[in-house]
Short mmCIF file of C-alpha atoms in Angstrom, two decimals:
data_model
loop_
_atom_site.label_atom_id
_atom_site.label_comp_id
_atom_site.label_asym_id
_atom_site.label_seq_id
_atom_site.Cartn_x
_atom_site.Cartn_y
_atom_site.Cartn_z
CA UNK A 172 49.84 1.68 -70.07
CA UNK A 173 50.90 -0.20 -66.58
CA UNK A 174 51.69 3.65 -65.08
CA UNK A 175 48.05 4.35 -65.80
CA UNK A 176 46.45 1.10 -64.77
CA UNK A 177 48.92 1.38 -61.35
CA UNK A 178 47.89 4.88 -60.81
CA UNK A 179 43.63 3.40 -60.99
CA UNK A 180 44.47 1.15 -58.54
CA UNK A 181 45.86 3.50 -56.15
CA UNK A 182 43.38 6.13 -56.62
CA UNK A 183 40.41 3.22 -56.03
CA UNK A 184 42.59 1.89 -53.06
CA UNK A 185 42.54 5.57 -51.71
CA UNK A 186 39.17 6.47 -52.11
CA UNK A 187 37.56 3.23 -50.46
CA UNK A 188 39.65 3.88 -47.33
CA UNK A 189 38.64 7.64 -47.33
CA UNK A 190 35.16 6.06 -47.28
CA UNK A 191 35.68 3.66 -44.54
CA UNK A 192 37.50 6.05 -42.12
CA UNK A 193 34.63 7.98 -42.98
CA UNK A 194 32.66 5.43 -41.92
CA UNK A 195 34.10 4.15 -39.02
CA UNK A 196 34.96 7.30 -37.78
CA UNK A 197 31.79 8.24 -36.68
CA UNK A 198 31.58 9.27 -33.02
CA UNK A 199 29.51 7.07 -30.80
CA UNK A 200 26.51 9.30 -28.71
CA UNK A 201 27.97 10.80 -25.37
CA UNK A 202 26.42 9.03 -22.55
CA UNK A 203 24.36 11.32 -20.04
CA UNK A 204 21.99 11.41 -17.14
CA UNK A 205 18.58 13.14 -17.60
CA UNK A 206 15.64 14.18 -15.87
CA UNK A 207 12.15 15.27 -17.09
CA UNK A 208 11.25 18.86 -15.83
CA UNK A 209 8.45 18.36 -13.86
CA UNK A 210 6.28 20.96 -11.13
CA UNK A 211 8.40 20.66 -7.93
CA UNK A 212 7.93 21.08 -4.33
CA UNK A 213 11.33 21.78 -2.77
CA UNK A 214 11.82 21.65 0.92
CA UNK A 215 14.37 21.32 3.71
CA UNK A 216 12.75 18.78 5.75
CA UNK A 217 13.78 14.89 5.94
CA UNK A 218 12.97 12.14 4.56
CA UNK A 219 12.46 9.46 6.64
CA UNK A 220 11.79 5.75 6.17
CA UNK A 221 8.06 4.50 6.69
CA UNK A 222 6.44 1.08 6.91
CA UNK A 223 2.53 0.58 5.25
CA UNK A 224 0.28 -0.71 8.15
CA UNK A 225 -3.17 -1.97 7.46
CA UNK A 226 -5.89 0.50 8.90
CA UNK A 227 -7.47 -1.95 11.06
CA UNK A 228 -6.86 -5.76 11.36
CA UNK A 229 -9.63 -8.35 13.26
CA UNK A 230 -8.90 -12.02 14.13
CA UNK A 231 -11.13 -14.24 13.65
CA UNK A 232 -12.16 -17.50 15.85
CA UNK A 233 -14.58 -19.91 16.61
CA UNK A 234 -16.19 -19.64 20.09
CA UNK A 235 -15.91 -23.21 20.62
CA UNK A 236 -13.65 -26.34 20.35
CA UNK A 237 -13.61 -28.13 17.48
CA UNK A 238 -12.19 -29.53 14.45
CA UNK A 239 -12.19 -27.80 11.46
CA UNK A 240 -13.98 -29.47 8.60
CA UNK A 241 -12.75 -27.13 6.01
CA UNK A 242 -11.41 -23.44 5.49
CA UNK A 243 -12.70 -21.71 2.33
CA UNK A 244 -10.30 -18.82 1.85
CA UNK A 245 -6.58 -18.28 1.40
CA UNK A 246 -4.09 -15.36 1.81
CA UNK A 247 -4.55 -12.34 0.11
CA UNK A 248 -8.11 -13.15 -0.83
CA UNK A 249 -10.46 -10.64 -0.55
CA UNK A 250 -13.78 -11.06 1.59
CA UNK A 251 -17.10 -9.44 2.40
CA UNK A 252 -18.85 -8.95 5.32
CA UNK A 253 -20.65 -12.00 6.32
CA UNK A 254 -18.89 -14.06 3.57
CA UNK A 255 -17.82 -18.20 4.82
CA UNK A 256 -14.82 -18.60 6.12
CA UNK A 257 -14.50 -22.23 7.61
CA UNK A 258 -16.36 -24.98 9.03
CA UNK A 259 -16.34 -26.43 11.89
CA UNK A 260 -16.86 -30.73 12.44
CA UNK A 261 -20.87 -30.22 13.59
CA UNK A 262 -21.65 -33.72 14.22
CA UNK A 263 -21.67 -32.95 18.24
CA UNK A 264 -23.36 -29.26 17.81
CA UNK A 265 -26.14 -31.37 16.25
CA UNK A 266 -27.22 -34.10 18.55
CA UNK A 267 -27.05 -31.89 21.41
CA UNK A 268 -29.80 -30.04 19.34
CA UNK A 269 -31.39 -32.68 18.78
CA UNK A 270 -31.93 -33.34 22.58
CA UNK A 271 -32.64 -29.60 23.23
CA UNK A 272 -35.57 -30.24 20.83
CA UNK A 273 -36.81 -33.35 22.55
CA UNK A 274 -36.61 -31.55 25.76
CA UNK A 275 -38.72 -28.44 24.33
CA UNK A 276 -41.08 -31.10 22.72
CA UNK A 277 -41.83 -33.09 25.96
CA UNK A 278 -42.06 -30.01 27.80
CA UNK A 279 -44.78 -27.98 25.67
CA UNK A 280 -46.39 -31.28 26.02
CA UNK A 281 -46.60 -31.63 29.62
CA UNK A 282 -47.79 -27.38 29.49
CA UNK A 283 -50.64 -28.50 27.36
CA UNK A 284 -51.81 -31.09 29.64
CA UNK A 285 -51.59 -29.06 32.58
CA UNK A 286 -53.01 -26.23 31.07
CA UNK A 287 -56.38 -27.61 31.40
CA UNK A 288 -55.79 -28.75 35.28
CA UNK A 289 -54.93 -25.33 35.91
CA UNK A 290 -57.68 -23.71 34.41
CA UNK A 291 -60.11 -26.56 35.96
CA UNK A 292 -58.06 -24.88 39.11
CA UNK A 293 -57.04 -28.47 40.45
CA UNK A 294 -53.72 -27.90 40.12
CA UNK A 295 -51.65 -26.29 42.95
CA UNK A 296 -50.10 -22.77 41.37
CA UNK A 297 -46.74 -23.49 42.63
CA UNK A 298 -46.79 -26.80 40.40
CA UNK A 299 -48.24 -25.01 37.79
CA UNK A 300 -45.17 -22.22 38.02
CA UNK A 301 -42.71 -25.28 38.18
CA UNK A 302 -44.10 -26.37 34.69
CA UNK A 303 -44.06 -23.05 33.18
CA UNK A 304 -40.26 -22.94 34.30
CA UNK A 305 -39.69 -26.24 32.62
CA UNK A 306 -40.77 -25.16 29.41
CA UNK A 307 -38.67 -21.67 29.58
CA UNK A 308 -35.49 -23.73 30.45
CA UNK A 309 -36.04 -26.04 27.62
CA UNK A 310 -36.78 -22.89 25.14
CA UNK A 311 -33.52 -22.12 26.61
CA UNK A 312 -31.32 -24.76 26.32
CA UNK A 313 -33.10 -24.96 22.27
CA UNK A 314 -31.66 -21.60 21.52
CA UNK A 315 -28.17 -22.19 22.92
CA UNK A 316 -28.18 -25.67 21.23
CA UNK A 317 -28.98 -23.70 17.94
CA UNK A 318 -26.60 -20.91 18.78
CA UNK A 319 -23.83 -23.74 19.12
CA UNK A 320 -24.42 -25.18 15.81
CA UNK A 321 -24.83 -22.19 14.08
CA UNK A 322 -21.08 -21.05 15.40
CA UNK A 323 -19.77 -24.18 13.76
CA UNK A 324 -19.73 -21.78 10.64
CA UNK A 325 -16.90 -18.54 10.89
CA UNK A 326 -18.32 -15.71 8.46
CA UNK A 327 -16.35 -12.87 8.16
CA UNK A 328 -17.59 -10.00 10.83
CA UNK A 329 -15.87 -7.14 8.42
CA UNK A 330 -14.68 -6.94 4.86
CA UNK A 331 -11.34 -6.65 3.67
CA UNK A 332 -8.41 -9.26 2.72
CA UNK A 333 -7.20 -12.22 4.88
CA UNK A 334 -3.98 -11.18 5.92
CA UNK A 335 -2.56 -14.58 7.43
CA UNK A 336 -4.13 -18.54 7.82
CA UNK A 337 -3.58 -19.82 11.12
CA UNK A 338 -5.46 -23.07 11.51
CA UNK A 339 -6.11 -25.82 8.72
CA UNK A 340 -8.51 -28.21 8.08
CA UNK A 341 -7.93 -31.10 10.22
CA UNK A 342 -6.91 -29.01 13.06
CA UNK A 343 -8.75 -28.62 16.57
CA UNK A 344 -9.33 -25.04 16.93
CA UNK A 345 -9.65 -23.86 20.70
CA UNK A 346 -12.11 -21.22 22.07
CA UNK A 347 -11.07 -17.72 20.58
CA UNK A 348 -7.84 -19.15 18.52
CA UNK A 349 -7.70 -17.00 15.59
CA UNK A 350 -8.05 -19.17 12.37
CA UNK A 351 -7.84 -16.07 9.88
CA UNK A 352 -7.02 -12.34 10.21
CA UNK A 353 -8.54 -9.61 8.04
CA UNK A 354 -7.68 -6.56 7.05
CA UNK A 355 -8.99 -3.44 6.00
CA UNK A 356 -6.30 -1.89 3.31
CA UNK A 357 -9.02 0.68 1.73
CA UNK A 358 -7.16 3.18 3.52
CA UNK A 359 -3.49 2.30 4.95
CA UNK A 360 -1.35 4.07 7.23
CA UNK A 361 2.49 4.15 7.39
CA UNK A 362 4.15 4.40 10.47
CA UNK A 363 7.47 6.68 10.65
CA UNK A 364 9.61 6.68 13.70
CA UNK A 365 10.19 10.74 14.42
CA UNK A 366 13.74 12.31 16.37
CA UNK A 367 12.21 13.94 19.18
CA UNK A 368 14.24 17.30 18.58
CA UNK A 369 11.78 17.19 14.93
CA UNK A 370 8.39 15.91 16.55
CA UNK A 371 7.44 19.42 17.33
CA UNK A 372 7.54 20.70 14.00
CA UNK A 373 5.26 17.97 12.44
CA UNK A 374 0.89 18.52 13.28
CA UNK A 375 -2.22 16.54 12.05
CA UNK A 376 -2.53 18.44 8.74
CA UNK A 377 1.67 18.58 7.69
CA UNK A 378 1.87 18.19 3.79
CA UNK A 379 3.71 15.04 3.13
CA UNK A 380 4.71 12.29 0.20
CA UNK A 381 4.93 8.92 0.06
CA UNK A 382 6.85 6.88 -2.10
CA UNK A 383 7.01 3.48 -2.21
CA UNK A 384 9.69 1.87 -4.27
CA UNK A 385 8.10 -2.14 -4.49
CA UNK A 386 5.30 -0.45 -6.77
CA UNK A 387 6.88 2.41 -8.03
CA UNK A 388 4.14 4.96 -7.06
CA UNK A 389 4.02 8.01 -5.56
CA UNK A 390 0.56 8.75 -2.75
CA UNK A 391 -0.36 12.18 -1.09
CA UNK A 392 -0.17 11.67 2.56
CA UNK A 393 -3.53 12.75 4.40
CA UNK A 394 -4.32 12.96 7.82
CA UNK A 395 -1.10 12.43 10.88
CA UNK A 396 -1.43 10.73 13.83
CA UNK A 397 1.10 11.73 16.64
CA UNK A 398 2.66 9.43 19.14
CA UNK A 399 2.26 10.97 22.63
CA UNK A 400 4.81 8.62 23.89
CA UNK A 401 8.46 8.22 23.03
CA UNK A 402 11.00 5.11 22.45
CA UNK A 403 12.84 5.01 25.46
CA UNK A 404 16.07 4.21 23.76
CA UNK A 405 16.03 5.64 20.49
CA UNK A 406 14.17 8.71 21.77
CA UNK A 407 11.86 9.10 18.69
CA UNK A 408 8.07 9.18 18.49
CA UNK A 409 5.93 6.86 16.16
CA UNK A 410 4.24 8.57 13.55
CA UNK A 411 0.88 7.38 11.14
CA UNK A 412 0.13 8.85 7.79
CA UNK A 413 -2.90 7.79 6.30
CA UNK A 414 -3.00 7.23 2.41
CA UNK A 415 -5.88 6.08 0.53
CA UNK A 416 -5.58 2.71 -1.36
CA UNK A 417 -8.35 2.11 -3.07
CA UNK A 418 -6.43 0.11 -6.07
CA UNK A 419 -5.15 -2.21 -3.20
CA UNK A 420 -1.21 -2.13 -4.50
CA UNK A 421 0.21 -0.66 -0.97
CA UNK A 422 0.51 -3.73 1.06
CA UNK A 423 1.13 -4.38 4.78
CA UNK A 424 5.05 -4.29 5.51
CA UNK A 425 6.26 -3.21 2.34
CA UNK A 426 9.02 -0.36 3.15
CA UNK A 427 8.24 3.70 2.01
CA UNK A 428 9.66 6.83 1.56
CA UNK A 429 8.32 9.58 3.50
CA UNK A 430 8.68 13.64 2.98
CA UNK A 431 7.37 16.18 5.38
CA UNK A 432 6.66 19.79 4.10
CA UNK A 433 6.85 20.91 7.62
CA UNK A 434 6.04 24.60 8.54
CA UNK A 435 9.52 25.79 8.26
CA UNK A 436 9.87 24.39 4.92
CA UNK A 437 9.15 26.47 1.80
CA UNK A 438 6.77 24.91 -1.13
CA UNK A 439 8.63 26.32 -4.52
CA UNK A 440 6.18 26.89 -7.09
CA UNK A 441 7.48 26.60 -10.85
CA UNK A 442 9.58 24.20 -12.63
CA UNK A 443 12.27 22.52 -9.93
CA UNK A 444 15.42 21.51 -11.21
CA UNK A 445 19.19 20.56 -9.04
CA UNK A 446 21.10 23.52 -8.67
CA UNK A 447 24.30 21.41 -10.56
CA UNK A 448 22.34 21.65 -13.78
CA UNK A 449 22.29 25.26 -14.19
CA UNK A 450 25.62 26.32 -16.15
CA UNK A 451 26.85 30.14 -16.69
CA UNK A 452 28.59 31.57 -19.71
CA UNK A 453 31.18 33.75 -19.69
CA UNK A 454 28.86 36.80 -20.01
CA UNK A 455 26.88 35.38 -16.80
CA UNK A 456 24.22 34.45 -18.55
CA UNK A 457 22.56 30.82 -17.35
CA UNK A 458 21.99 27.73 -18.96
CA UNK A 459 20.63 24.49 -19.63
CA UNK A 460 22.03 21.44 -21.67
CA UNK A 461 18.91 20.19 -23.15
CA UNK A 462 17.80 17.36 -24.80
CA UNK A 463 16.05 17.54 -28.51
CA UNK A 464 13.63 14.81 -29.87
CA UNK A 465 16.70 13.95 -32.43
CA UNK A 466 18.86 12.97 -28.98
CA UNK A 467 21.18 16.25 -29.73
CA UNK A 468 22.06 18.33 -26.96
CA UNK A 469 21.62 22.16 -26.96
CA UNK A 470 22.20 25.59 -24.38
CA UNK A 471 18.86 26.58 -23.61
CA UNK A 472 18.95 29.77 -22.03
CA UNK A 473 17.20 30.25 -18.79
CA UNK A 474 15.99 32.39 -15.72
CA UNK A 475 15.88 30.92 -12.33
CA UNK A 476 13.75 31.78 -9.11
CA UNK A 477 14.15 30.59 -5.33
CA UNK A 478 17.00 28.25 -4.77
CA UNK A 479 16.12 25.55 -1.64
CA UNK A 480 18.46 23.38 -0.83
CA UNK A 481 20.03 21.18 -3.88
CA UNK A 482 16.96 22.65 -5.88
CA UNK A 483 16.16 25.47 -8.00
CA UNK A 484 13.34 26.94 -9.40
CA UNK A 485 13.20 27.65 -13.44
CA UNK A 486 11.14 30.69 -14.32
CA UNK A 487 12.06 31.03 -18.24
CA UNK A 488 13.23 28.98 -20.79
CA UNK A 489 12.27 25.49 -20.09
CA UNK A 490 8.85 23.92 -20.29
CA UNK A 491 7.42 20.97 -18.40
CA UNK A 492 7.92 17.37 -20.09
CA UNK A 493 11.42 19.04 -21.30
CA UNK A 494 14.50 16.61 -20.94
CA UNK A 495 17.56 18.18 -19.03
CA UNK A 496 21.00 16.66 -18.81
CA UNK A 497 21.97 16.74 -15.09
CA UNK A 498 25.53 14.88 -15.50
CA UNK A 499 27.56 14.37 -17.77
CA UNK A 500 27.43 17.52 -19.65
CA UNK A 501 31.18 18.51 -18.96
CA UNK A 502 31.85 16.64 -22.27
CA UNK A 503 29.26 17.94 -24.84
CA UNK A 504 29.62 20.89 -27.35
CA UNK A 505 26.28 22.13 -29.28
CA UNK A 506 24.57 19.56 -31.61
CA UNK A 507 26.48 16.50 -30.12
CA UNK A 508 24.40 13.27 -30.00
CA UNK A 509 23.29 11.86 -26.45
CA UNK A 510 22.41 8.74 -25.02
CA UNK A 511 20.54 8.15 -21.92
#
């Protein structure tokens, strides 16, 4: 009876830590790098390293000295044409108005009264033409005076966002000091510095990419504007792509990447993969490690195209959206589990 009861013991003992090698056995999922298969354009050119410019930037200023009463907008804000900037302190703009107003007063006055003199013809001409220039200096000095008060108010000549706040409120402001700058970001260029010995190569319409890390998007360059003039010691010419922003994300200074599908380079229809991924069996057939929605990896045959550079083309056996392990396959065997 204590053999048997013994020999239940061991064959429980043995069977629970069958079941928890089992368990704990289990191979953890091979860690690999991926990329999505995707259309690619494949070239030779460089990339080089851009910085996003504003299309156009105006400073704004007050044509007069002053002290500003207030300023209404702050960096980054965006403004329309004619829109209120700042004030100006107008106490001064306005008596000097005031007088111009007197003056025009007391001078159509005195035109009224001579008005009849002259037309009785006792008054000399030449006195009359004094009075008439009276009354066209005062109309004169009135507009100015109204000119002068009016410019105590800076509206925004353009539209666009105020790219920097020099003067506060409180602050004199001189004649033609900027107190805000705009700028027009609808449409942004960004400026690459070109090697002289590659300048050639580049013209007005050269298919190129931007990328720009900061926001994580990708813009198709437009229209190239060539530097005639090079850096005298770095010897390369300045560059401006043109990329439309109408979402406002690309921002003044923030640092790109730019491609250049220059004429020598060779646009690779098809699905564009690095050459490292593509694996031959011992027959010579090619393939890919692939990724399945249960994270397994699998060969997937394939056919390949035009290779260009560090990039191949995929003609057969791989669709776009597809997942392809690009390192780390030196470990897997068909089936095993990935994680990426």
């Amino acid at each position: 009876m204590r053999y048997a009861i013994i020999l239940a013991v061991g064959c429980w003992l043995l069977t629970t830590g069958c079941s928890e090698k089992k368990t704990t056995g289990q191979k953890a999922p091979t860690r690999v790098k991926t990329l999505l298969v995707s259309p690619g354009l494949v070239d030779d050119s460089h990339t080089y390293v851009g910085i996003v410019e504003e299309n156009a930037g105006t400073a704004v200023s007050f044509t007069s000295m002053g002290v500003v009463k207030r300023v209404y907008v702050n960096e980054g804000q965006a403004v329309s044409r004619g829109q209120l900037l700042a004030e100006m302190d107008a106490t001064q703009a306005r008596n000097v108005l005031s007088g111009a107003e007197a003056q025009m007063a007391q001078a159509n006055d005195a035109l009224q009264r001579y008005q009849m003199l002259h037309d009785n013809g006792s008054l000399p001409e030449v006195q009359w033409v004094e009075i008439q220039s009276k009354v066209a200096q005062a109309r004169s000095q009135l507009e100015v005076a109204k000119k002068n008060l009016a410019d105590c108010r800076l509206v925004a000549p353009v539209g666009g966002i105020i790219g920097r706040k020099m003067v506060g409120a409180g602050e004199t402001a001189m004649p033609s000091q900027a107190v805000v700058s705009i700028l027009d970001i609808s449409t942004v260029k960004v400026k690459v510095a070109i090697p002289e010995a590659e300048i050639g190569a580049i013209t007005p319409s050269t298919m190129t990419t931007v990328k720009v890390e900061a926001i994580d998007r990708s813009y198709q360059g437009g229209h190239i504007e060539k530097g005639v003039q090079a850096d005298a010691l770095t010897h390369t010419y300045d560059v401006r792509i043109r990329v439309a922003n109408l979402e406002r994300r690309l921002l003044p200074g923030m640092v790109a990447s730019v491609r250049f599908l220059t004429s020598g380079s060779q646009a690779i229809s098809g699905r564009s993969l690095p050459v490292t991924s593509i694996q031959k069996k011992s027959d010579g057939t090619l393939f890919v490690w692939t990724v399945d929605k249960d994270s397994t990896a699998h060969r997937t045959p394939v056919k390949i195209g035009h290779v260009q550079g560090n990039h191949v083309t995929v003609t057969e056996g791989i669709d776009i959206g597809q997942r392809v392990i690009t390192e780390g396959y030196q470990k897997l065997s068909e089936g095993t589990r990935v994680a990426f």
